[in-house]
PDB file of C-alpha atoms in Angstrom:
ATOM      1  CA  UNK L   1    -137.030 -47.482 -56.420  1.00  0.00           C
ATOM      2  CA  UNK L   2    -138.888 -46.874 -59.249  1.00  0.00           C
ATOM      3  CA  UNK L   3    -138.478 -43.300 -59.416  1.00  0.00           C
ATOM      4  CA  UNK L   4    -134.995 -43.817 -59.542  1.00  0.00           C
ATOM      5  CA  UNK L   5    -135.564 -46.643 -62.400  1.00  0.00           C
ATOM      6  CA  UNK L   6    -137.764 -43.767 -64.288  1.00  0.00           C
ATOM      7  CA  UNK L   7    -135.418 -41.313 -63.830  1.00  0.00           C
ATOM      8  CA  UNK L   8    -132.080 -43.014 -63.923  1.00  0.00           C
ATOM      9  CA  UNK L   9    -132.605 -46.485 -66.659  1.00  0.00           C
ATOM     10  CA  UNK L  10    -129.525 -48.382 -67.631  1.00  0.00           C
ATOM     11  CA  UNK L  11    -128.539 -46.801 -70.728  1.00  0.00           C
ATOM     12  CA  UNK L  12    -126.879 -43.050 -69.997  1.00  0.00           C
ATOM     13  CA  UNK L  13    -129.421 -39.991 -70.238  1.00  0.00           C
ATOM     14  CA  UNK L  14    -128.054 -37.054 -70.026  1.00  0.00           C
ATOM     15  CA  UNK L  15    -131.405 -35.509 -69.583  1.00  0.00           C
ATOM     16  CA  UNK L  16    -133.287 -37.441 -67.068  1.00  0.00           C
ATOM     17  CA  UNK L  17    -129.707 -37.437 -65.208  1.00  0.00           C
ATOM     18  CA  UNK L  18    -129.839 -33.852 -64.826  1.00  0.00           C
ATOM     19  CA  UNK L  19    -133.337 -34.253 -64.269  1.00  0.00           C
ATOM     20  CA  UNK L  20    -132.409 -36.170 -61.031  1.00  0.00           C
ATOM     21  CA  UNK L  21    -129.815 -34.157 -59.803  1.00  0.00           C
ATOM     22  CA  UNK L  22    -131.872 -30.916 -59.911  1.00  0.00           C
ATOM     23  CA  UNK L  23    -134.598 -32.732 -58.253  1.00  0.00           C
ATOM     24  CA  UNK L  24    -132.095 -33.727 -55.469  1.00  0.00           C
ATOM     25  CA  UNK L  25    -130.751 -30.318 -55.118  1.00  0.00           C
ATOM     26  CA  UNK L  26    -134.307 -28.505 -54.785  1.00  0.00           C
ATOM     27  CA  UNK L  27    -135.352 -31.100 -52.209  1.00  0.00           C
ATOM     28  CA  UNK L  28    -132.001 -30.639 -50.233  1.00  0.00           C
ATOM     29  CA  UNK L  29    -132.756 -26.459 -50.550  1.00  0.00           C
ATOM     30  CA  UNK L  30    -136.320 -27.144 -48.756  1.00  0.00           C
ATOM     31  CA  UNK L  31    -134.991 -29.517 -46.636  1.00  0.00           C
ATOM     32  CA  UNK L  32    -132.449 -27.275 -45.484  1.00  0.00           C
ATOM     33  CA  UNK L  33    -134.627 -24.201 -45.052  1.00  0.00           C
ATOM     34  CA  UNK L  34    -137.045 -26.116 -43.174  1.00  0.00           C
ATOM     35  CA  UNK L  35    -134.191 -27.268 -40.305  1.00  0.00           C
ATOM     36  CA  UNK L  36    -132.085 -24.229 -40.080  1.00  0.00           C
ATOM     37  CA  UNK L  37    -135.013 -21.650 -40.509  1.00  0.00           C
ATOM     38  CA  UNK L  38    -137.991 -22.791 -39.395  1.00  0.00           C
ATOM     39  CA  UNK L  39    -139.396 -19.213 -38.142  1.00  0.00           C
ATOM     40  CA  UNK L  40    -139.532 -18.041 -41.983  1.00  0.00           C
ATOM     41  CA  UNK L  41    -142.168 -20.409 -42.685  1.00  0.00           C
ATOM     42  CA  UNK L  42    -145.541 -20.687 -41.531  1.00  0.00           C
ATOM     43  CA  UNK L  43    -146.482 -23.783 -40.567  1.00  0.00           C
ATOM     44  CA  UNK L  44    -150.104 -23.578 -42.055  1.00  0.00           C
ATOM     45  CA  UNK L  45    -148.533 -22.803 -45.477  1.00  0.00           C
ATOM     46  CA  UNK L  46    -145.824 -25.812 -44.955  1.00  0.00           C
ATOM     47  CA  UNK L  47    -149.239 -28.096 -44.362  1.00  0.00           C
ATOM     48  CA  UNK L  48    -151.169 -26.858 -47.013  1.00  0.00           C
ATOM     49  CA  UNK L  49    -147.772 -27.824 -49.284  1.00  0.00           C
ATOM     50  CA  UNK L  50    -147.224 -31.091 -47.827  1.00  0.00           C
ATOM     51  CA  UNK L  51    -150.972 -31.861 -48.851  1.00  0.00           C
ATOM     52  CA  UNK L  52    -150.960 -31.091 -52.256  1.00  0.00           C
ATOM     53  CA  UNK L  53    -147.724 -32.638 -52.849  1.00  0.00           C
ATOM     54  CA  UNK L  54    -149.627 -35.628 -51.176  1.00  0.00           C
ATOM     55  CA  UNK L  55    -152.847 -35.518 -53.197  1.00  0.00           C
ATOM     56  CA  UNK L  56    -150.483 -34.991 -56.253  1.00  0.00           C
ATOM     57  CA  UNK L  57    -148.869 -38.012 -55.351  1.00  0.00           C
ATOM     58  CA  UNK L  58    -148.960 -41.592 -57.679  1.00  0.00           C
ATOM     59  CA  UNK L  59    -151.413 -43.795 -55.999  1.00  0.00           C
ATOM     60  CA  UNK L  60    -151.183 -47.912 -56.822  1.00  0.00           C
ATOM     61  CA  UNK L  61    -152.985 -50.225 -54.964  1.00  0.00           C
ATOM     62  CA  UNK L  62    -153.302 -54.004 -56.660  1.00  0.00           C
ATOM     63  CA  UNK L  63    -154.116 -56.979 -55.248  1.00  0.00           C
ATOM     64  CA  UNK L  64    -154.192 -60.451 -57.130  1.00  0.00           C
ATOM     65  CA  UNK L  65    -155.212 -62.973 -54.078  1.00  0.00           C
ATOM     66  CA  UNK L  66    -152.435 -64.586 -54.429  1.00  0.00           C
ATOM     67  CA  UNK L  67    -151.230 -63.874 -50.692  1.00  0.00           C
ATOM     68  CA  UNK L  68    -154.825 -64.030 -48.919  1.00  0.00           C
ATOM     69  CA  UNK L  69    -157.169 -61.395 -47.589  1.00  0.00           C
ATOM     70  CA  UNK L  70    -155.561 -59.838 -45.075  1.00  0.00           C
ATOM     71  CA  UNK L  71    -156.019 -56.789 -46.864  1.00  0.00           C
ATOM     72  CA  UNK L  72    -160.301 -56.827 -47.262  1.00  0.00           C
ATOM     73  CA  UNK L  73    -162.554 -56.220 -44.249  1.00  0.00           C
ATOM     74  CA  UNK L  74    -165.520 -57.876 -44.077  1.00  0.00           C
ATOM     75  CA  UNK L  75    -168.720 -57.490 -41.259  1.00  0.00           C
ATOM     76  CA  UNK L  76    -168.549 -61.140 -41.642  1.00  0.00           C
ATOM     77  CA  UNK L  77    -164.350 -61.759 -41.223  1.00  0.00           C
ATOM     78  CA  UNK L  78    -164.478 -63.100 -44.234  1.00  0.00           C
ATOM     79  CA  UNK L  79    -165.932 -66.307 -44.076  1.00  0.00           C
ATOM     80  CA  UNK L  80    -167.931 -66.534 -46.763  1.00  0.00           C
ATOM     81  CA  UNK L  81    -165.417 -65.776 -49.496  1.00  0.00           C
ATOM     82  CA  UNK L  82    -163.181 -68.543 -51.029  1.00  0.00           C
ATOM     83  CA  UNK L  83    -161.128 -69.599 -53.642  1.00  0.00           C
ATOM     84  CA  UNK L  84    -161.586 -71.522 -56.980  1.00  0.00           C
ATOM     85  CA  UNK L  85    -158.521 -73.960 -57.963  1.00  0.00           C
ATOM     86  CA  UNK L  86    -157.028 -71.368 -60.183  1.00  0.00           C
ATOM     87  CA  UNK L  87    -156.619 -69.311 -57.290  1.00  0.00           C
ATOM     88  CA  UNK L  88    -159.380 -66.603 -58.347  1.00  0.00           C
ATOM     89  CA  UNK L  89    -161.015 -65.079 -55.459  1.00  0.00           C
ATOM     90  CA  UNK L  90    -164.561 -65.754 -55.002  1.00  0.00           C
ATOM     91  CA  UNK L  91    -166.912 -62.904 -53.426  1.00  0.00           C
ATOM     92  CA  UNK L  92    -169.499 -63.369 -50.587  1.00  0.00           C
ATOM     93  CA  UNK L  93    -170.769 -61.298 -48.642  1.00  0.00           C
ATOM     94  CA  UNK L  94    -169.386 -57.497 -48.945  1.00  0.00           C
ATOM     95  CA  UNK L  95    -165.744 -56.557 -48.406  1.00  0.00           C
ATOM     96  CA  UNK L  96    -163.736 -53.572 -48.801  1.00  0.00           C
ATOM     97  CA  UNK L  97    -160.240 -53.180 -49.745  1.00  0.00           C
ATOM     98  CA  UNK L  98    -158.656 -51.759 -46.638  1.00  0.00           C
ATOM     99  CA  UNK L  99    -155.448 -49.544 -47.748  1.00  0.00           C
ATOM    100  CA  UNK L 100    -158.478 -47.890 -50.196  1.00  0.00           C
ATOM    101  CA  UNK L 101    -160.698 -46.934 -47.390  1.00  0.00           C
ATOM    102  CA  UNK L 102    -159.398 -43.280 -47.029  1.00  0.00           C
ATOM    103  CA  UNK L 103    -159.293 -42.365 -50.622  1.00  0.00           C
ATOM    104  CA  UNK L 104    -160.901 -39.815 -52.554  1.00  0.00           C
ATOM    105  CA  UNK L 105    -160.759 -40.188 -56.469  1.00  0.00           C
ATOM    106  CA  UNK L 106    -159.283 -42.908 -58.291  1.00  0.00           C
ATOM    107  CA  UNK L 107    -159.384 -45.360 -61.483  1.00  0.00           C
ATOM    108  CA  UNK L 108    -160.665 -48.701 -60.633  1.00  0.00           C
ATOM    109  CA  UNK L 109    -159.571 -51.986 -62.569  1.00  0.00           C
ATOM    110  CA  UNK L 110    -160.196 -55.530 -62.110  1.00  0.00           C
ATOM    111  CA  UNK L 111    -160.695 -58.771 -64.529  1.00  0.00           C
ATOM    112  CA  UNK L 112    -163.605 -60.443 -62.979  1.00  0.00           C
ATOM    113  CA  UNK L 113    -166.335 -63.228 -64.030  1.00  0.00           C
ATOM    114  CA  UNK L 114    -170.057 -63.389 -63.973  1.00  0.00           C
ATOM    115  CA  UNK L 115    -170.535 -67.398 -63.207  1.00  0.00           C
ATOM    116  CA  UNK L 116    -174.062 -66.713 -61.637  1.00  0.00           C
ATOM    117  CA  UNK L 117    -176.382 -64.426 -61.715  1.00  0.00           C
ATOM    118  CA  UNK L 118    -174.384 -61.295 -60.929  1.00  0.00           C
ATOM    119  CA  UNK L 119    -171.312 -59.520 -59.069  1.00  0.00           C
ATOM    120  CA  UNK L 120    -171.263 -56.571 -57.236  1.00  0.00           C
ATOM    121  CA  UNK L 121    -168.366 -54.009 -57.590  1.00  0.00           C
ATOM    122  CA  UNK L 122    -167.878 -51.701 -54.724  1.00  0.00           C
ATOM    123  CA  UNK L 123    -166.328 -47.971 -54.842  1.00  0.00           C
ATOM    124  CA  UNK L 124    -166.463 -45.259 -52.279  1.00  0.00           C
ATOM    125  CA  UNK L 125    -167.195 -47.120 -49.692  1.00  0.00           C
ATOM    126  CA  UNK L 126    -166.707 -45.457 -46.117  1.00  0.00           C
ATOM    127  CA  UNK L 127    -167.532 -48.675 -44.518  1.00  0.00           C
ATOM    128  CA  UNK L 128    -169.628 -51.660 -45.216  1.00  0.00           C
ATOM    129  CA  UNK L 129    -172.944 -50.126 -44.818  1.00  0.00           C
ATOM    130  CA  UNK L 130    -172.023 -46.517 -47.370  1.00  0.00           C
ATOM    131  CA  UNK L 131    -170.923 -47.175 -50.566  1.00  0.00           C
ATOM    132  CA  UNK L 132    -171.464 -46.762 -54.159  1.00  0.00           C
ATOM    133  CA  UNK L 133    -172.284 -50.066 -55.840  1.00  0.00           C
ATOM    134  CA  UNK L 134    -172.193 -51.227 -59.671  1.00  0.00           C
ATOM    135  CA  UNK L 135    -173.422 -54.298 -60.155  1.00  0.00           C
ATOM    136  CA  UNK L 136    -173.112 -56.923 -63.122  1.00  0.00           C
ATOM    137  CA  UNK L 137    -175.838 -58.748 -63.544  1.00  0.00           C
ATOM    138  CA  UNK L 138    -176.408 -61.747 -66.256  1.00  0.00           C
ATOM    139  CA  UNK L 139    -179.710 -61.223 -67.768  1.00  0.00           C
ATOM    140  CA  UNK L 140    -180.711 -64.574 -69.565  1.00  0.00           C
ATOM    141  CA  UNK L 141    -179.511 -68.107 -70.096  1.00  0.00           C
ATOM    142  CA  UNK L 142    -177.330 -69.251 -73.014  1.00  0.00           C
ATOM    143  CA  UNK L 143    -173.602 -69.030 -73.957  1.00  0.00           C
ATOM    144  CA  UNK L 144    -174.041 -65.479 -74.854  1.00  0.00           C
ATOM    145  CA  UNK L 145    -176.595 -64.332 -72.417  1.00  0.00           C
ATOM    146  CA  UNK L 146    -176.881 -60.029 -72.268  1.00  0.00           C
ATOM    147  CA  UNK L 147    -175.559 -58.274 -69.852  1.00  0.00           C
ATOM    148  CA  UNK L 148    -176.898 -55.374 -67.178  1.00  0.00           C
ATOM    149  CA  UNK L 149    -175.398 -53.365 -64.650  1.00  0.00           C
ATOM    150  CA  UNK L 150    -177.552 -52.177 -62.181  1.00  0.00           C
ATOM    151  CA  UNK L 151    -176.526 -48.769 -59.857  1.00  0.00           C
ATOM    152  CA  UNK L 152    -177.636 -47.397 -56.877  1.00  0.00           C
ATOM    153  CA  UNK L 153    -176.156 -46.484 -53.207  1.00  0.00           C
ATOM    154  CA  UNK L 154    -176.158 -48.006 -50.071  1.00  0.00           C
ATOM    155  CA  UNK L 155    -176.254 -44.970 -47.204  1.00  0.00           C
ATOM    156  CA  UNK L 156    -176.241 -46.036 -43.728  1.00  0.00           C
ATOM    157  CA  UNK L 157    -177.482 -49.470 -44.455  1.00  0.00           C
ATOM    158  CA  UNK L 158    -180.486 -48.369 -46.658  1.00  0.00           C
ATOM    159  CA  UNK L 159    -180.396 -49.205 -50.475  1.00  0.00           C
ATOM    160  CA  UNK L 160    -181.478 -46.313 -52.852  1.00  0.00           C
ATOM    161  CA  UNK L 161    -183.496 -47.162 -55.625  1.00  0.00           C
ATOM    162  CA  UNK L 162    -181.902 -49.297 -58.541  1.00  0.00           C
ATOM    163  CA  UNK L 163    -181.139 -48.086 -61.873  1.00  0.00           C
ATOM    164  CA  UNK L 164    -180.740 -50.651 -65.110  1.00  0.00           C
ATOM    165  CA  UNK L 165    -178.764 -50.193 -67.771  1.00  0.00           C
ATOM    166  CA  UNK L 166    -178.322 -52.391 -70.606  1.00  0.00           C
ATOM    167  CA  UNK L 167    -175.255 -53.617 -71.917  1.00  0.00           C
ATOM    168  CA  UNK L 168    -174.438 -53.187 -75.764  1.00  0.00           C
ATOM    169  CA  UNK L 169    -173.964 -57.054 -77.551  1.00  0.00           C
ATOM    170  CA  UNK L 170    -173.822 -59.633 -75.838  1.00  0.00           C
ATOM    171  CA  UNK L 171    -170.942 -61.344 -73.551  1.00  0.00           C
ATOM    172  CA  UNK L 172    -169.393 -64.784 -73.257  1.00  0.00           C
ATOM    173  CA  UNK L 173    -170.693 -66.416 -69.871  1.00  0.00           C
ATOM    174  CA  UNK L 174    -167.535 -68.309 -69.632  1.00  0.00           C
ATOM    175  CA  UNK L 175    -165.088 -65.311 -69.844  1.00  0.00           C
ATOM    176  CA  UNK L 176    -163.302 -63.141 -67.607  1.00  0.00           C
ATOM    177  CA  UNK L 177    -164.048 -59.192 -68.591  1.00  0.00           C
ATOM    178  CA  UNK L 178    -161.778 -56.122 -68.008  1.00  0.00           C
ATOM    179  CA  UNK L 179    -164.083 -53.616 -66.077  1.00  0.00           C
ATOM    180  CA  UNK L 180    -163.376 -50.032 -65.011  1.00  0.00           C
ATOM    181  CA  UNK L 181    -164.741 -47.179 -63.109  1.00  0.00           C
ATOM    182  CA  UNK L 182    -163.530 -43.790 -63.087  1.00  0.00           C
ATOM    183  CA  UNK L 183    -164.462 -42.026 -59.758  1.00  0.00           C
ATOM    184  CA  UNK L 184    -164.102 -38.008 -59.995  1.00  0.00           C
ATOM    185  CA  UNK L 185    -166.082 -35.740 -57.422  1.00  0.00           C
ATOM    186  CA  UNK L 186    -169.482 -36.734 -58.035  1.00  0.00           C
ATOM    187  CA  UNK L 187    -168.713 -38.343 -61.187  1.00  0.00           C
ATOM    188  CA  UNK L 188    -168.461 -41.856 -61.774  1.00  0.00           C
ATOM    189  CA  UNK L 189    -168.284 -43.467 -65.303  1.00  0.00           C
ATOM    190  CA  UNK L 190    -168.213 -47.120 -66.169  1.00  0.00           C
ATOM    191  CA  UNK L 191    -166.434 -49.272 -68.927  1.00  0.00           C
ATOM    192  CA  UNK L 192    -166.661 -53.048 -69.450  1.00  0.00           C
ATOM    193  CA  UNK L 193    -164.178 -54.160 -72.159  1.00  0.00           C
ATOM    194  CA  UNK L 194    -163.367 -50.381 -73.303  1.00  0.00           C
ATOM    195  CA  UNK L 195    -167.109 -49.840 -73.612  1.00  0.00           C
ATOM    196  CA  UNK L 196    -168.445 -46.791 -72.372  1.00  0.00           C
ATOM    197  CA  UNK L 197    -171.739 -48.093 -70.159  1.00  0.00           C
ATOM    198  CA  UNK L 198    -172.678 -45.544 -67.906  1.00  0.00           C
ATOM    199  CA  UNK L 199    -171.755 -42.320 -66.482  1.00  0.00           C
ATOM    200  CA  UNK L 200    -173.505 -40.852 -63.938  1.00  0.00           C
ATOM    201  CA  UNK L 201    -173.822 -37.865 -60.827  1.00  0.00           C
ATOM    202  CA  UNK L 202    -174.400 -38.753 -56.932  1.00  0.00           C
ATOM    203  CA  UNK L 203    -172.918 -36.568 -54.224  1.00  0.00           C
ATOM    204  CA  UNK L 204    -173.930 -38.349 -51.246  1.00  0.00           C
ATOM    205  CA  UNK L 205    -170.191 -40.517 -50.904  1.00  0.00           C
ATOM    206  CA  UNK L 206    -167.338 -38.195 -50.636  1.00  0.00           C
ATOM    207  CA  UNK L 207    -164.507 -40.771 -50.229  1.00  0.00           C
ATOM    208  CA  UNK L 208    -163.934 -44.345 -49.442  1.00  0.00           C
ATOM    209  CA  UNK L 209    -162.849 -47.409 -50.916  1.00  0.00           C
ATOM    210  CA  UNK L 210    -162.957 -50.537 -53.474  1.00  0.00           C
ATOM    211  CA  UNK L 211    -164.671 -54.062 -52.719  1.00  0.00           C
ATOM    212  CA  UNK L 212    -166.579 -56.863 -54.351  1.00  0.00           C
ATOM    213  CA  UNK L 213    -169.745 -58.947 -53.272  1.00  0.00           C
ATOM    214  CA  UNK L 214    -171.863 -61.505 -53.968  1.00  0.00           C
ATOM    215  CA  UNK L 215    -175.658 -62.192 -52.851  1.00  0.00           C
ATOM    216  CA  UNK L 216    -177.510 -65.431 -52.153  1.00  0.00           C
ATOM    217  CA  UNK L 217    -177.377 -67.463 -55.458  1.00  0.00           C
ATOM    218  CA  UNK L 218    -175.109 -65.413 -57.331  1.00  0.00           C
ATOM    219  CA  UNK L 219    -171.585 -66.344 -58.018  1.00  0.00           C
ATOM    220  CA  UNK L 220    -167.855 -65.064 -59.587  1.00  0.00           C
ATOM    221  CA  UNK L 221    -164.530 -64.850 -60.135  1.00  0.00           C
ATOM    222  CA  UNK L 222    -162.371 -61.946 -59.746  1.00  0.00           C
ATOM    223  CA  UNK L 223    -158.945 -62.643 -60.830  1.00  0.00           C
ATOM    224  CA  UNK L 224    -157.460 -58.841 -59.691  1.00  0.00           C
ATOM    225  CA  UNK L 225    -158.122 -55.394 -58.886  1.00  0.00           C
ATOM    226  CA  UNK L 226    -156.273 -52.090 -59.265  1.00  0.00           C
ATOM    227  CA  UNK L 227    -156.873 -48.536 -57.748  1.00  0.00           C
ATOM    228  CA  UNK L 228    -155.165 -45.988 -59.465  1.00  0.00           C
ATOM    229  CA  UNK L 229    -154.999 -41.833 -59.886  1.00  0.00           C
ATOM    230  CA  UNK L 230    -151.889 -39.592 -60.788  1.00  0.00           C
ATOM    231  CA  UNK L 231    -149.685 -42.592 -62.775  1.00  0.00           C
ATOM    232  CA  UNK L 232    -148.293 -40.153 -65.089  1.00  0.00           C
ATOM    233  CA  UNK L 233    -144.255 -38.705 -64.045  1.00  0.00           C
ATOM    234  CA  UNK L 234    -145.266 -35.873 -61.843  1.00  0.00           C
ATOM    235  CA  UNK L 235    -147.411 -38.367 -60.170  1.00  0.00           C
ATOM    236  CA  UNK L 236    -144.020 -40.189 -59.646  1.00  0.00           C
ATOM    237  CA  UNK L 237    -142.423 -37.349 -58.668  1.00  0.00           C
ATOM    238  CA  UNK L 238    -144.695 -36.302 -56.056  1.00  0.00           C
ATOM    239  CA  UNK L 239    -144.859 -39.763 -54.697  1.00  0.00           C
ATOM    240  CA  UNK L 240    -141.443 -39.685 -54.440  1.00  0.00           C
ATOM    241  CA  UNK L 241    -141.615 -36.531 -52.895  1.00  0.00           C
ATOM    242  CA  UNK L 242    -144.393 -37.704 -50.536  1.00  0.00           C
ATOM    243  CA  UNK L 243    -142.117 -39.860 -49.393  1.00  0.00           C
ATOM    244  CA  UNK L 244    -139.196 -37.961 -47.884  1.00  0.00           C
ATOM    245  CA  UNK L 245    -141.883 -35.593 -46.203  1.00  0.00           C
TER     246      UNK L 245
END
């Protein structure tokens, strides 16, 4: 549906319409050639296009709470998370976002609050014991106490060592903050309020997922959290593509 609202909005476009229509005509082509002739193509090459239109594809994932967690995983089923009364999630121990758990690269988003101590933001994660973790940590008491993220991996259940990085300013204790990762390859850079914190290299995690935690003592909010990649109109396309094959 919405790559019919993109391509076809309310107000007549003669553009976009044509757009469609050629669209619809080169998908009914392949379609075609695929049923009536399928000896002309080779079945590796018809794979290998079915993937890329795939990994081409417009990825959204978002979750707000509002309709439970039967979407995270937990090694705990969830039992130690819970909710505040505005209906904010609050972390315990680790869980994953489970229609994440097979992806590769991806934009991570969420609005999320430090109330103690720290929060732990989880990306790449094959599992609940390999993962990639960034972790916000509240360094000081005070209305405006500074802020650190700490990095490091989890492989197999053992913790590499931690690396500290100091927030620029300071941050309101009682706020929620916009945070976002960018995971590319090996890559991963981190932003907190359109701040540029951290980028850094570690080619141990090849895919996985998104999740939050919390350890004894600490305690937050997270209000949402989006995974991302390819939102731009060929990302649309392809999804839309995706979909048909």
């Amino acid at each position: 549906m919405r790559f019919w609202t993109y391509l076809l909005p309310n107000r007549f476009n003669l553009r976009r319409q044509l757009f469609a229509l050629g669209i619809l005509l080169a998908l009914t082509a392949i379609a075609g050639a695929v049923v009536l002739k399928p000896s002309r193509h080779k079945p590796d090459a018809w794979d290998t296009f079915k993937k890329d239109i795939r990994q081409r594809a417009e990825l959204d994932i978002f979750d707000d709470f509002q309709s439970g967690l039967d979407s995270w995983e937990s090694i705990e089923n969830l039992s130690t998370w819970s909710y505040d009364n505005g209906g904010l999630a609050i972390p315990g121990k680790i869980a994953v976002l489970t229609p994440s758990l097979h992806l590769t690269d991806y934009d991570v988003d969420s609005v999320a609050q430090v109330v103690s101590k720290g929060l732990g933001l989880v990306f790449r994660a094959s599992g609940t014991r390999s993962y990639q973790v960034a972790k916000l940590i509240v360094d000081g008491k005070g209305p405006m106490p500074p802020l650190v993220v700490e990095r490091y991996a989890v492989i197999g259940g053992a913790e590499s060592a931690r690396v500290r990085v100091h927030c620029p300013g300071t941050f309101q204790k009682d706020t929620l903050y916009h945070i976002h990762i960018q995971v590319r390859g090996d890559t991963f850079t981190l932003f907190i309020e359109g701040q540029l914190i951290d980028s850094w290299s570690d080619s141990r995690t090849k895919s996985g997922g998104v999740g939050f935690f919390c350890a004894k003592g600490e305690r937050a909010r997270v209000a949402w959290v989006r995974v991302s990649h390819n939102t731009d109109a060929a990302g649309r396309v392809c999804a839309f593509v995706s979909s048909l094959l």
